[in-house]
Amino acid sequence: MARVTSFDIAALAGVSQPTVSRALSGNPAVSAETRARVFAAAEALNYKVDKNASNLRRQATRTLALLFFEDPAPGETQINPFFLSMLGAITKRCAVAGYDLLISFQQLSGNWHVDYEDARRADGLILLGYGNYLEYLPRLEQLVQQGTHFVRWGSLRPGQLGTTIGSDNLGGGLAATRHLIERGRRRIAFIGTANEGAPEFLDRCEGWRAAQAEAGLVADPALMRAANSSEEEGYAAARDLLAAGAAFDAIFCVSDLVAIGAMRALAEAGRHVPDDVAVVGFDDQPAASLTSPPLTTVAQDARHAGTVLVETLLDRLRGEIPSPQALPARLVVRGSS
Amino acid sequence: MARVTSFDIAALAGVSQPTVSRALSGNPAVSAETRARVFAAAEALNYKVDKNASNLRRQATRTLALLFFEDPAPGETQINPFFLSMLGAITKRCAVAGYDLLISFQQLSGNWHVDYEDARRADGLILLGYGNYLEYLPRLEQLVQQGTHFVRWGSLRPGQLGTTIGSDNLGGGLAATRHLIERGRRRIAFIGTANEGAPEFLDRCEGWRAAQAEAGLVADPALMRAANSSEEEGYAAARDLLAAGAAFDAIFCVSDLVAIGAMRALAEAGRHVPDDVAVVGFDDQPAASLTSPPLTTVAQDARHAGTVLVETLLDRLRGEIPSPQALPARLVVRGSS
DNA sequence: CCAACAAAGGCATACGTATGCAGCCACAGG
DNA sequence: CCTGTGGCTGCATACGTATGCCTTTGTTGG
């Protein structure tokens, strides 16, 4: 395991160490012949640049860090598969750009133990996941003060810190609710947490409200129930809705998981989907097409989102000031509506 | 963004740079009083160790790299949620141990383009994912020759390279098939690719065979169909089985996805689950409890698996030679059997 | 035939940290 | 009062690379 350094290959190629460095990095001041000798020697000794030394010298890491915020739910939380696809796209885009990716799962409730540390190990940060937005706002301010570059997956609002990329949640909520109205539904319930702590969900809720207003309908507060993005809460919320005795012929759910839970509650109560109640979810998770009936939902392109996140961050690192960007959310109609 | 170095905090604390280094790393040769001054100064200037410099000096990175092998299927493959839970557990265990985690998604078919170890970016490797085992065997040999430490998620076999951790696939296959036999099934089909390229699946198949042998039954080759871990292939395999006209009253599927596809084919053919045909899957993915009827399956504890992987790798790094380990696979009985 | 110039590569050094070694000081034992 | 010992800290240096600057060599024009 004797370390192969640039000196070794310099000796083999009969040149100096700096020449090796220049040759390998494509510096044009090196003659073609010398370059060839250097490459041959490097190949022969299986030489690889020591990134620690290289980064130290160049004062850059060529590494991005991904901070994933998990819901602080106790025990085994079911992580959203949406983010996994995103993760795949992110790693790929990083690899293509020659960046490494450092990943860290964060408990939002606990200490945000990375902040400065990761800011130093990486050239830029990608912030991802669900959780109370207000809770980590102070951290974002901190990052901005440090001059740390970061992009965030979330809901677009004016005057936000850093660059935010997110789905067109409002548009998705509009599309879903318009669809239900077109199908003749008039009493549309909404299940999902809608407050400033979860801006994505708030936007989807706003779409629900606006689509009804367009059609001359009134979004009935009595048909709203809170639920975070879990099946259990969706189930509980739907049961509560049923128990309250309110009349409704459709539910727009803030996520597929919630919708799946709601459908379970409906089935138990003997309500048929979609004849009695139509259900629409959000995300288009793999599980969405497995329910019976298959779930109508609003699809977000996770892989595209991941790619955009990385590209936006790289833009920032290059000194550009990329604008926030809303990615299309597309209605996928299946059997549940 | 002027860089804060250990010299800065040395100046502020009125000591030398080496003393700062020692104080921060907990070297007992530093007096408590000095240590306190150093910590105060570091806190005041928000100093964080430069890991590039530190790693370079110490010739160790305190970083692990995770190589995730994706199936080389074209387009948007549906990544197994099982691995996401595992990923979460891995990152957590790394954080606890003070290690960072680099992640890279690899196309098994393409070049293995990351050389974290060569580039001194990571102290050890975790290899994960599905794919043809035989295809990356040469790479493993390469790693061993370089003296690289790695652990692998896969199937345990005698004489394997590195340390392998995996589920008790044989035991899981046995449990699943015994369960079907106890339920009175006598003609049990198997859907799944069973060859040396996918050793996990081969083991599960062997469980299917052995359980029948125990009961004096014969595993009928006519009831076997190949399918990789996708719903589509499960669907196609089950259709093929039905078309062949073979009599069977149960199917043991190599994964939940395959089972879900198979159940779809059965439903289309008018076969009732579980009355006509019992179905058992493998993995206990979240989707497994959503099917109708809910899927009986063999659960693997992904989070535990991730933890064990990291701990095993850390053992290796400490110079121990950990044994391969098979983690329990537990039958979860639901409505499909 | 000499000066001017370009091309190519070597020399020296800096990046920030960790650690072997030596030095200093205080205190205790003789 | 001198020497030995141990606790603490400073000095010097090395990790491997990248780059500014200078030297060398070869070429060209006057």
PDB file of C-alpha atoms in Angstrom, chain B residues 67-72 83 86 106-113 125-144 150-156 160-166 196-200 309:
ATOM      1  CA  LEU B  67     -21.391   2.608  -3.767  1.00  0.00           C
ATOM      2  CA  PHE B  68     -24.923   1.849  -4.773  1.00  0.00           C
ATOM      3  CA  PHE B  69     -25.359  -0.348  -7.787  1.00  0.00           C
ATOM      4  CA  GLU B  70     -28.455   0.271  -9.749  1.00  0.00           C
ATOM      5  CA  ASP B  71     -29.986  -2.234 -12.014  1.00  0.00           C
ATOM      6  CA  PRO B  72     -28.910  -1.418 -15.505  1.00  0.00           C
ATOM      7  CA  PHE B  83     -32.355   0.366   0.372  1.00  0.00           C
ATOM      8  CA  MET B  86     -30.892   1.099   4.869  1.00  0.00           C
ATOM      9  CA  GLN B 106     -23.214   3.387 -10.046  1.00  0.00           C
ATOM     10  CA  GLN B 107     -24.412   1.865 -13.225  1.00  0.00           C
ATOM     11  CA  LEU B 108     -23.235  -1.654 -12.904  1.00  0.00           C
ATOM     12  CA  SER B 109     -22.949  -2.050 -16.632  1.00  0.00           C
ATOM     13  CA  GLY B 110     -20.840   1.046 -17.147  1.00  0.00           C
ATOM     14  CA  ASN B 111     -17.410   1.856 -15.889  1.00  0.00           C
ATOM     15  CA  TRP B 112     -16.925   1.795 -12.208  1.00  0.00           C
ATOM     16  CA  HIS B 113     -15.911   5.370 -12.322  1.00  0.00           C
ATOM     17  CA  LEU B 125     -16.292   1.132   1.079  1.00  0.00           C
ATOM     18  CA  ILE B 126     -19.820  -0.149   1.446  1.00  0.00           C
ATOM     19  CA  LEU B 127     -21.166  -1.947  -1.596  1.00  0.00           C
ATOM     20  CA  LEU B 128     -24.883  -2.132  -1.985  1.00  0.00           C
ATOM     21  CA  GLY B 129     -27.616  -2.811  -4.494  1.00  0.00           C
ATOM     22  CA  TYR B 130     -28.881  -5.332  -6.928  1.00  0.00           C
ATOM     23  CA  GLY B 131     -27.200  -6.493 -10.061  1.00  0.00           C
ATOM     24  CA  ASN B 132     -25.292  -9.357 -11.498  1.00  0.00           C
ATOM     25  CA  TYR B 133     -22.871 -10.465  -8.876  1.00  0.00           C
ATOM     26  CA  LEU B 134     -20.559 -12.122 -11.342  1.00  0.00           C
ATOM     27  CA  GLU B 135     -20.233  -8.875 -13.198  1.00  0.00           C
ATOM     28  CA  TYR B 136     -18.569  -7.042 -10.393  1.00  0.00           C
ATOM     29  CA  LEU B 137     -16.582  -9.852  -8.952  1.00  0.00           C
ATOM     30  CA  PRO B 138     -13.423  -8.736 -10.801  1.00  0.00           C
ATOM     31  CA  ARG B 139     -13.728  -5.333  -9.165  1.00  0.00           C
ATOM     32  CA  LEU B 140     -13.846  -6.933  -5.771  1.00  0.00           C
ATOM     33  CA  GLU B 141     -10.640  -8.761  -6.506  1.00  0.00           C
ATOM     34  CA  GLN B 142      -9.080  -5.487  -7.494  1.00  0.00           C
ATOM     35  CA  LEU B 143     -10.148  -3.935  -4.229  1.00  0.00           C
ATOM     36  CA  VAL B 144      -8.725  -6.797  -2.243  1.00  0.00           C
ATOM     37  CA  PHE B 150     -15.002  -3.020   2.161  1.00  0.00           C
ATOM     38  CA  VAL B 151     -18.218  -4.691   3.207  1.00  0.00           C
ATOM     39  CA  ARG B 152     -20.887  -5.911   0.901  1.00  0.00           C
ATOM     40  CA  TRP B 153     -24.608  -6.453   1.135  1.00  0.00           C
ATOM     41  CA  GLY B 154     -25.447  -9.716  -0.506  1.00  0.00           C
ATOM     42  CA  SER B 155     -25.618 -13.413  -0.182  1.00  0.00           C
ATOM     43  CA  LEU B 156     -23.307 -15.304   2.112  1.00  0.00           C
ATOM     44  CA  GLN B 160     -16.139 -14.773  -0.513  1.00  0.00           C
ATOM     45  CA  LEU B 161     -13.975 -11.694  -0.820  1.00  0.00           C
ATOM     46  CA  GLY B 162     -14.276  -9.032   1.833  1.00  0.00           C
ATOM     47  CA  THR B 163     -16.965  -9.300   4.459  1.00  0.00           C
ATOM     48  CA  THR B 164     -20.486  -9.955   3.301  1.00  0.00           C
ATOM     49  CA  ILE B 165     -23.593  -9.134   5.269  1.00  0.00           C
ATOM     50  CA  GLY B 166     -26.944 -10.309   4.091  1.00  0.00           C
ATOM     51  CA  GLU B 196     -25.351 -17.356  -9.757  1.00  0.00           C
ATOM     52  CA  GLY B 197     -25.651 -13.780 -10.923  1.00  0.00           C
ATOM     53  CA  ALA B 198     -28.283 -13.129  -8.280  1.00  0.00           C
ATOM     54  CA  PRO B 199     -27.209 -15.201  -5.287  1.00  0.00           C
ATOM     55  CA  GLU B 200     -29.808 -13.752  -2.912  1.00  0.00           C
ATOM     56  CA  LEU B 309     -22.880  -2.926   7.652  1.00  0.00           C
TER      57      LEU B 309
END
